[in-house]
């Protein structure tokens, strides 16, 4: 039985960036005309737990669709790749969805990359029966560099970037990121990219504004995090979660709307910010894709699309690319 490996970068390295960086980003973001906070700050311990809860919401079909397509086509993915393989997953979490892929690739090495030590520990435990697991607690590209440094000769790399996380990048940044990934790979290596497709507006909006209020809590927690970590003085009840569909940019935007005129200070960021009633803080974008646009995106990033599989229940695609 494959055993878990010992290539680990353990807690202690501040993958979230130090509080100073958080404070500077808060100060810069809240000073803009359209106030904004970077979506990476949504994921502290509570935010990550709330995101986990989102994945179980009946209205949020993304995670289940991703898992269904992977389960149905794990064999097709495995057959498209010459062995031996090392599988590198960006933002693996507990690696639950990847189990099916690894089971089809007997003896593969698996490098899950994530910022959560707890998720990686579970991943290492749960997937040890189907792969040699080498957890990397790092940011995506740092983790890629670590995994690639352990590449063996005659080995193919398969990079997994699932769950439509690429949709959280602004489109030009997504392309830049895919190009950075390509630079880490060799000709013939593969990328499996999960993307959420454009669907009926109401379905998309409900996925980001559920009646249970979990997504609202996920969004508002960002203000709570600023209060806890940076001495912020946000009164959370004075803000309200909003999800909007931006048809021009083809994305869902999450905002926090100020319910009234108010001024809020954040001690560690040394700012005092005034809000007008109805003014918003933009906290996240989730871009949605057309199946056909994947060909252009792949080509611009130095890949060719080899296959695409789409879920029937919730339009979501798994796109398999080959590095040119
Ligand atoms: C992690 N990411 C792909 C999620 C998304 O759908 O954009 C984050 C999320 N935000 C609100 N709900 C889910």
Tab-separated table of C-alpha atoms and ligand atoms in Angstrom:
chain	number	residue	atom	x	y	z
A	1	UNK	CA	0.000	0.000	0.000
A	2	UNK	CA	1.406	3.428	-0.865
A	3	UNK	CA	2.579	5.346	2.142
A	4	UNK	CA	2.360	9.037	2.883
A	5	UNK	CA	5.519	10.953	2.192
A	6	UNK	CA	7.448	13.404	4.279
A	7	UNK	CA	7.824	16.341	1.911
A	8	UNK	CA	6.006	18.929	3.985
A	9	UNK	CA	6.047	22.594	4.613
A	10	UNK	CA	4.355	22.949	7.943
A	11	UNK	CA	2.575	25.776	9.759
A	12	UNK	CA	4.665	28.669	10.831
A	13	UNK	CA	5.207	30.135	7.392
A	14	UNK	CA	2.513	32.803	7.275
A	15	UNK	CA	0.815	31.832	4.057
A	16	UNK	CA	-1.944	34.392	4.603
A	17	UNK	CA	0.622	37.150	4.696
A	18	UNK	CA	1.424	38.935	7.932
A	19	UNK	CA	-1.182	41.171	9.626
A	20	UNK	CA	0.708	44.216	8.341
A	21	UNK	CA	-0.043	43.208	4.754
A	22	UNK	CA	-3.707	42.646	5.662
A	23	UNK	CA	-3.831	46.109	7.279
A	24	UNK	CA	-2.238	47.764	4.242
A	25	UNK	CA	-4.642	45.997	1.878
A	26	UNK	CA	-7.644	47.045	3.997
A	27	UNK	CA	-6.439	50.635	4.057
A	28	UNK	CA	-5.838	50.700	0.284
A	29	UNK	CA	-9.076	48.877	-0.576
A	30	UNK	CA	-11.321	51.067	1.563
A	31	UNK	CA	-9.727	54.230	0.167
A	32	UNK	CA	-10.866	53.488	-3.406
A	33	UNK	CA	-13.901	55.140	-4.997
A	34	UNK	CA	-15.526	51.706	-5.306
A	35	UNK	CA	-14.445	50.333	-1.928
A	36	UNK	CA	-13.121	46.795	-2.100
A	37	UNK	CA	-11.520	44.061	-0.019
A	38	UNK	CA	-9.597	41.168	-1.567
A	39	UNK	CA	-11.513	37.890	-1.573
A	40	UNK	CA	-8.508	35.954	-0.217
A	41	UNK	CA	-9.294	37.521	3.171
A	42	UNK	CA	-12.679	35.761	3.258
A	43	UNK	CA	-10.903	32.559	4.285
A	44	UNK	CA	-9.884	32.723	7.928
A	45	UNK	CA	-10.853	29.717	10.056
A	46	UNK	CA	-14.491	30.777	10.357
A	47	UNK	CA	-14.667	31.856	6.706
A	48	UNK	CA	-13.290	28.491	5.552
A	49	UNK	CA	-15.874	26.674	7.683
A	50	UNK	CA	-18.622	28.852	6.211
A	51	UNK	CA	-17.374	28.117	2.695
A	52	UNK	CA	-17.521	24.396	3.517
A	53	UNK	CA	-21.157	24.936	4.555
A	54	UNK	CA	-21.831	26.763	1.262
A	55	UNK	CA	-20.743	23.674	-0.660
A	56	UNK	CA	-23.627	21.774	0.983
A	57	UNK	CA	-26.303	24.348	0.136
A	58	UNK	CA	-28.976	23.099	-2.283
A	59	UNK	CA	-28.676	26.407	-4.201
A	60	UNK	CA	-24.869	26.131	-4.669
A	61	UNK	CA	-24.484	23.442	-7.317
A	62	UNK	CA	-20.823	24.125	-8.180
A	63	UNK	CA	-19.087	21.672	-5.828
A	64	UNK	CA	-21.464	18.777	-6.434
A	65	UNK	CA	-21.285	19.250	-10.216
A	66	UNK	CA	-17.488	19.295	-10.054
A	67	UNK	CA	-17.491	16.057	-8.033
A	68	UNK	CA	-20.001	14.345	-10.370
A	69	UNK	CA	-17.997	15.108	-13.510
A	70	UNK	CA	-14.769	13.971	-11.872
A	71	UNK	CA	-16.322	10.739	-10.696
A	72	UNK	CA	-17.916	10.030	-14.083
A	73	UNK	CA	-14.777	10.808	-16.107
A	74	UNK	CA	-11.872	9.853	-13.832
A	75	UNK	CA	-11.146	6.892	-16.129
A	76	UNK	CA	-11.127	9.120	-19.235
A	77	UNK	CA	-8.713	11.526	-17.541
A	78	UNK	CA	-6.398	8.678	-16.527
A	79	UNK	CA	-6.425	7.191	-20.037
A	80	UNK	CA	-5.478	10.561	-21.546
A	81	UNK	CA	-2.235	10.708	-19.555
A	82	UNK	CA	0.877	8.618	-19.977
A	83	UNK	CA	2.109	7.024	-16.754
A	84	UNK	CA	3.903	7.427	-14.382
A	85	UNK	CA	2.116	10.509	-13.133
A	86	UNK	CA	2.470	13.021	-10.352
A	87	UNK	CA	-0.775	14.825	-9.588
A	88	UNK	CA	-0.502	18.362	-8.212
A	89	UNK	CA	-3.677	19.966	-6.903
A	90	UNK	CA	-3.974	23.716	-6.331
A	91	UNK	CA	-6.250	24.480	-3.373
A	92	UNK	CA	-6.871	20.811	-2.646
A	93	UNK	CA	-8.730	21.249	0.639
A	94	UNK	CA	-9.245	17.716	1.931
A	95	UNK	CA	-8.797	16.294	-1.579
A	96	UNK	CA	-12.146	14.516	-1.423
A	97	UNK	CA	-13.043	15.006	-5.116
A	98	UNK	CA	-9.609	13.860	-6.258
A	99	UNK	CA	-9.951	10.409	-4.752
A	100	UNK	CA	-11.638	9.141	-7.957
A	101	UNK	CA	-8.842	10.414	-10.200
A	102	UNK	CA	-6.090	8.947	-8.022
A	103	UNK	CA	-7.829	5.592	-7.793
A	104	UNK	CA	-7.588	5.342	-11.592
A	105	UNK	CA	-3.831	6.064	-11.524
A	106	UNK	CA	-2.330	3.303	-9.463
A	107	UNK	CA	0.838	4.395	-7.675
A	108	UNK	CA	0.609	8.091	-8.535
A	109	UNK	CA	2.310	10.615	-6.311
A	110	UNK	CA	-0.042	13.332	-5.102
A	111	UNK	CA	1.018	16.858	-4.102
A	112	UNK	CA	-1.986	18.665	-2.564
A	113	UNK	CA	-1.296	22.389	-2.142
A	114	UNK	CA	-3.389	24.349	0.335
A	115	UNK	CA	-3.017	27.033	2.986
A	116	UNK	CA	-5.016	25.072	5.557
A	117	UNK	CA	-2.937	22.720	7.711
A	118	UNK	CA	-6.081	20.974	8.972
A	119	UNK	CA	-7.392	20.270	5.467
A	120	UNK	CA	-3.994	18.941	4.396
A	121	UNK	CA	-3.730	16.649	7.418
A	122	UNK	CA	-7.123	15.154	6.561
A	123	UNK	CA	-6.189	14.893	2.918
A	124	UNK	CA	-2.982	13.044	3.759
A	125	UNK	CA	-4.900	10.618	5.942
A	126	UNK	CA	-7.862	10.015	3.617
A	127	UNK	CA	-5.982	9.634	0.332
A	128	UNK	CA	-3.074	7.515	1.570
A	129	UNK	CA	-4.903	4.381	0.359
A	130	UNK	CA	-4.849	5.536	-3.274
A	131	UNK	CA	-1.593	7.538	-3.610
A	132	UNK	CA	1.671	8.609	-2.061
A	133	UNK	CA	0.657	11.948	-0.533
A	134	UNK	CA	3.074	14.889	-0.162
A	135	UNK	CA	1.171	17.814	1.380
A	136	UNK	CA	2.431	21.325	0.688
A	137	UNK	CA	1.133	24.114	2.893
A	138	UNK	CA	1.950	26.934	0.513
A	139	UNK	CA	0.467	29.441	-1.898
A	140	UNK	CA	-0.360	28.026	-5.347
A	141	UNK	CA	2.733	28.982	-7.330
A	142	UNK	CA	5.148	28.415	-4.437
A	143	UNK	CA	3.632	24.966	-4.001
A	144	UNK	CA	3.925	24.332	-7.756
A	145	UNK	CA	7.623	25.171	-7.589
A	146	UNK	CA	8.106	22.762	-4.651
A	147	UNK	CA	6.238	19.940	-6.394
A	148	UNK	CA	8.004	20.473	-9.731
A	149	UNK	CA	11.378	20.346	-7.950
A	150	UNK	CA	10.558	16.726	-7.089
A	151	UNK	CA	9.712	15.773	-10.652
A	152	UNK	CA	11.163	12.435	-11.742
A	153	UNK	CA	12.414	11.765	-15.254
A	154	UNK	CA	9.854	10.267	-17.688
A	155	UNK	CA	7.062	11.409	-15.431
A	156	UNK	CA	3.984	13.355	-16.607
A	157	UNK	CA	2.554	16.069	-14.387
A	158	UNK	CA	-1.196	16.478	-14.072
A	159	UNK	CA	-2.215	19.752	-12.420
A	160	UNK	CA	-5.731	19.962	-11.004
A	161	UNK	CA	-7.367	23.359	-10.526
A	162	UNK	CA	-10.933	22.456	-9.660
A	163	UNK	CA	-14.101	24.014	-8.285
A	164	UNK	CA	-14.023	27.057	-10.602
A	165	UNK	CA	-11.518	28.803	-8.338
A	166	UNK	CA	-10.045	30.286	-11.534
A	167	UNK	CA	-13.331	32.252	-11.677
A	168	UNK	CA	-12.277	34.227	-8.600
A	169	UNK	CA	-9.429	35.820	-10.594
A	170	UNK	CA	-10.083	38.902	-12.709
A	171	UNK	CA	-9.983	37.674	-16.317
A	172	UNK	CA	-6.566	39.195	-17.203
A	173	UNK	CA	-5.130	37.820	-13.940
A	174	UNK	CA	-6.575	34.382	-14.720
A	175	UNK	CA	-4.705	34.357	-18.034
A	176	UNK	CA	-1.516	35.559	-16.360
A	177	UNK	CA	-1.847	32.854	-13.724
A	178	UNK	CA	-2.418	30.123	-16.334
A	179	UNK	CA	0.685	31.326	-18.184
A	180	UNK	CA	2.659	31.154	-14.924
A	181	UNK	CA	1.434	27.592	-14.478
A	182	UNK	CA	2.436	26.728	-18.031
A	183	UNK	CA	5.965	27.976	-17.324
A	184	UNK	CA	6.233	25.395	-14.518
A	185	UNK	CA	5.314	22.549	-16.900
A	186	UNK	CA	6.904	20.621	-19.744
A	187	UNK	CA	5.476	19.878	-23.163
A	188	UNK	CA	2.822	17.157	-22.834
A	189	UNK	CA	1.990	17.819	-19.181
A	190	UNK	CA	-1.718	18.235	-18.393
A	191	UNK	CA	-3.985	20.681	-16.641
A	192	UNK	CA	-7.521	19.764	-15.576
A	193	UNK	CA	-9.428	22.994	-15.050
A	194	UNK	CA	-12.911	23.069	-13.475
A	195	UNK	CA	-15.047	26.021	-14.592
A	196	UNK	CA	-18.593	27.016	-13.751
A	197	UNK	CA	-20.579	27.775	-16.903
A	198	UNK	CA	-23.053	30.600	-17.522
A	199	UNK	CA	-26.578	29.467	-16.722
A	200	UNK	CA	-29.945	31.061	-15.910
A	201	UNK	CA	-29.456	34.321	-14.039
A	202	UNK	CA	-31.779	33.373	-11.168
A	203	UNK	CA	-29.953	30.100	-10.559
A	204	UNK	CA	-26.609	31.868	-10.458
A	205	UNK	CA	-27.910	34.567	-8.120
A	206	UNK	CA	-29.517	32.076	-5.726
A	207	UNK	CA	-26.202	30.208	-5.514
A	208	UNK	CA	-24.598	33.362	-4.095
A	209	UNK	CA	-27.565	34.639	-2.070
A	210	UNK	CA	-29.075	31.577	-0.419
A	211	UNK	CA	-32.216	31.926	1.719
A	212	UNK	CA	-30.444	30.239	4.659
A	213	UNK	CA	-28.054	33.170	4.862
A	214	UNK	CA	-24.848	31.125	4.845
A	215	UNK	CA	-23.297	33.102	1.979
A	216	UNK	CA	-24.293	36.324	3.718
A	217	UNK	CA	-22.493	35.124	6.857
A	218	UNK	CA	-19.442	34.140	4.749
A	219	UNK	CA	-19.339	37.642	3.279
A	220	UNK	CA	-20.015	39.540	6.537
A	221	UNK	CA	-17.366	37.509	8.328
A	222	UNK	CA	-14.778	39.518	6.424
A	223	UNK	CA	-15.787	42.583	8.455
A	224	UNK	CA	-15.759	40.421	11.590
A	225	UNK	CA	-12.249	39.301	10.706
A	226	UNK	CA	-11.113	42.922	10.365
A	227	UNK	CA	-12.599	43.631	13.805
A	228	UNK	CA	-10.848	40.620	15.363
A	229	UNK	CA	-7.459	40.895	13.725
A	230	UNK	CA	-7.020	44.587	13.007
A	231	UNK	CA	-8.996	46.317	15.744
A	232	UNK	CA	-11.780	47.272	13.358
A	233	UNK	CA	-14.986	48.835	14.616
A	234	UNK	CA	-17.464	47.539	12.043
A	235	UNK	CA	-20.989	47.054	13.367
A	236	UNK	CA	-21.899	44.021	11.245
A	237	UNK	CA	-25.633	44.684	11.530
A	238	UNK	CA	-25.100	47.966	9.709
A	239	UNK	CA	-24.077	46.071	6.567
A	240	UNK	CA	-25.962	43.698	4.313
A	241	UNK	CA	-24.825	40.999	1.865
A	242	UNK	CA	-25.569	41.565	-1.834
A	243	UNK	CA	-25.007	39.323	-4.851
A	244	UNK	CA	-25.180	40.877	-8.329
A	245	UNK	CA	-24.905	39.432	-11.822
A	246	UNK	CA	-22.706	41.619	-14.027
A	247	UNK	CA	-23.725	40.681	-17.556
A	248	UNK	CA	-20.944	42.613	-19.297
A	249	UNK	CA	-18.180	40.959	-17.286
A	250	UNK	CA	-20.061	37.637	-17.003
A	251	UNK	CA	-19.577	37.353	-13.266
A	252	UNK	CA	-21.351	37.261	-9.935
A	253	UNK	CA	-20.130	40.013	-7.652
A	254	UNK	CA	-20.480	39.908	-3.895
A	255	UNK	CA	-20.801	43.219	-2.100
A	256	UNK	CA	-21.445	44.455	1.439
A	257	UNK	CA	-23.947	47.307	1.374
A	258	UNK	CA	-23.912	49.965	4.056
A	259	UNK	CA	-27.456	50.258	5.495
A	260	UNK	CA	-26.850	53.861	6.594
A	261	UNK	CA	-24.441	56.767	6.611
A	262	UNK	CA	-21.662	55.758	9.003
A	263	UNK	CA	-17.969	56.118	9.784
A	264	UNK	CA	-15.860	53.113	10.767
A	265	UNK	CA	-12.289	53.132	12.008
A	266	UNK	CA	-9.746	50.310	11.820
A	267	UNK	CA	-7.030	50.826	14.430
A	268	UNK	CA	-4.242	48.684	12.928
A	269	UNK	CA	-4.806	50.150	9.460
A	270	UNK	CA	-4.868	53.664	10.905
A	271	UNK	CA	-7.939	54.616	8.859
A	272	UNK	CA	-11.357	56.013	9.441
A	273	UNK	CA	-13.717	55.358	6.557
A	274	UNK	CA	-17.003	57.078	5.795
A	275	UNK	CA	-19.835	55.189	4.133
A	276	UNK	CA	-22.931	56.664	2.569
A	277	UNK	CA	-26.157	54.679	2.862
A	278	UNK	CA	-26.260	52.141	-0.050
A	279	UNK	CA	-22.547	52.450	-0.745
A	280	UNK	CA	-20.896	49.029	-1.067
A	281	UNK	CA	-17.632	47.218	-0.454
A	282	UNK	CA	-16.928	44.793	-3.301
A	283	UNK	CA	-15.564	41.583	-1.797
A	284	UNK	CA	-15.512	38.889	-4.504
A	285	UNK	CA	-16.031	38.143	-8.190
A	286	UNK	CA	-16.984	34.707	-9.491
A	287	UNK	CA	-16.537	34.741	-13.245
A	288	UNK	CA	-18.611	32.322	-15.282
A	289	UNK	CA	-17.516	30.787	-18.573
A	290	UNK	CA	-18.757	29.659	-21.962
A	291	UNK	CA	-17.570	26.238	-23.045
A	292	UNK	CA	-16.314	27.640	-26.351
A	293	UNK	CA	-14.141	30.297	-24.716
A	294	UNK	CA	-11.917	27.651	-23.128
A	295	UNK	CA	-10.214	27.047	-26.505
A	296	UNK	CA	-9.042	30.651	-26.795
A	297	UNK	CA	-8.035	30.835	-23.147
A	298	UNK	CA	-6.014	27.611	-23.423
A	299	UNK	CA	-4.253	28.780	-26.606
A	300	UNK	CA	-3.346	32.148	-25.094
A	301	UNK	CA	-1.863	30.396	-22.056
A	302	UNK	CA	0.176	27.882	-24.120
A	303	UNK	CA	-2.114	24.855	-23.948
A	304	UNK	CA	-4.484	22.941	-26.240
A	305	UNK	CA	-7.881	21.685	-25.097
A	306	UNK	CA	-7.884	17.900	-25.291
A	307	UNK	CA	-11.335	17.111	-23.877
A	308	UNK	CA	-14.196	18.740	-21.999
A	309	UNK	CA	-16.908	17.108	-19.910
A	310	UNK	CA	-20.034	18.908	-18.742
A	311	UNK	CA	-22.422	18.083	-15.904
A	312	UNK	CA	-26.047	17.729	-17.006
A	313	UNK	CA	-27.698	18.945	-13.798
A	314	UNK	CA	-25.624	22.049	-13.161
A	315	UNK	CA	-23.728	23.385	-16.200
A	316	UNK	CA	-20.121	23.027	-15.087
A	317	UNK	CA	-17.168	21.845	-17.193
A	318	UNK	CA	-14.002	19.930	-16.546
A	319	UNK	CA	-11.575	20.998	-19.270
A	320	UNK	CA	-8.471	18.860	-19.898
A	321	UNK	CA	-5.575	20.786	-21.414
A	322	UNK	CA	-2.189	19.673	-22.753
A	323	UNK	CA	0.873	21.910	-22.443
A	324	UNK	CA	2.156	22.792	-25.938
B	1	LIG	C1	-14.077	29.244	-4.059
B	1	LIG	N1	-14.910	29.817	-5.107
B	1	LIG	C2	-14.821	29.056	-6.339
B	1	LIG	C3	-16.299	30.086	-4.691
B	1	LIG	C4	-17.100	30.697	-5.872
B	1	LIG	O1	-18.101	30.108	-6.251
B	1	LIG	O2	-16.678	31.723	-6.390
B	1	LIG	C5	-16.359	31.021	-3.494
B	1	LIG	C6	-17.755	31.390	-3.119
B	1	LIG	N2	-18.172	32.598	-2.847
B	1	LIG	C7	-19.439	32.590	-2.523
B	1	LIG	N3	-19.881	31.362	-2.634
B	1	LIG	C8	-18.845	30.586	-2.991
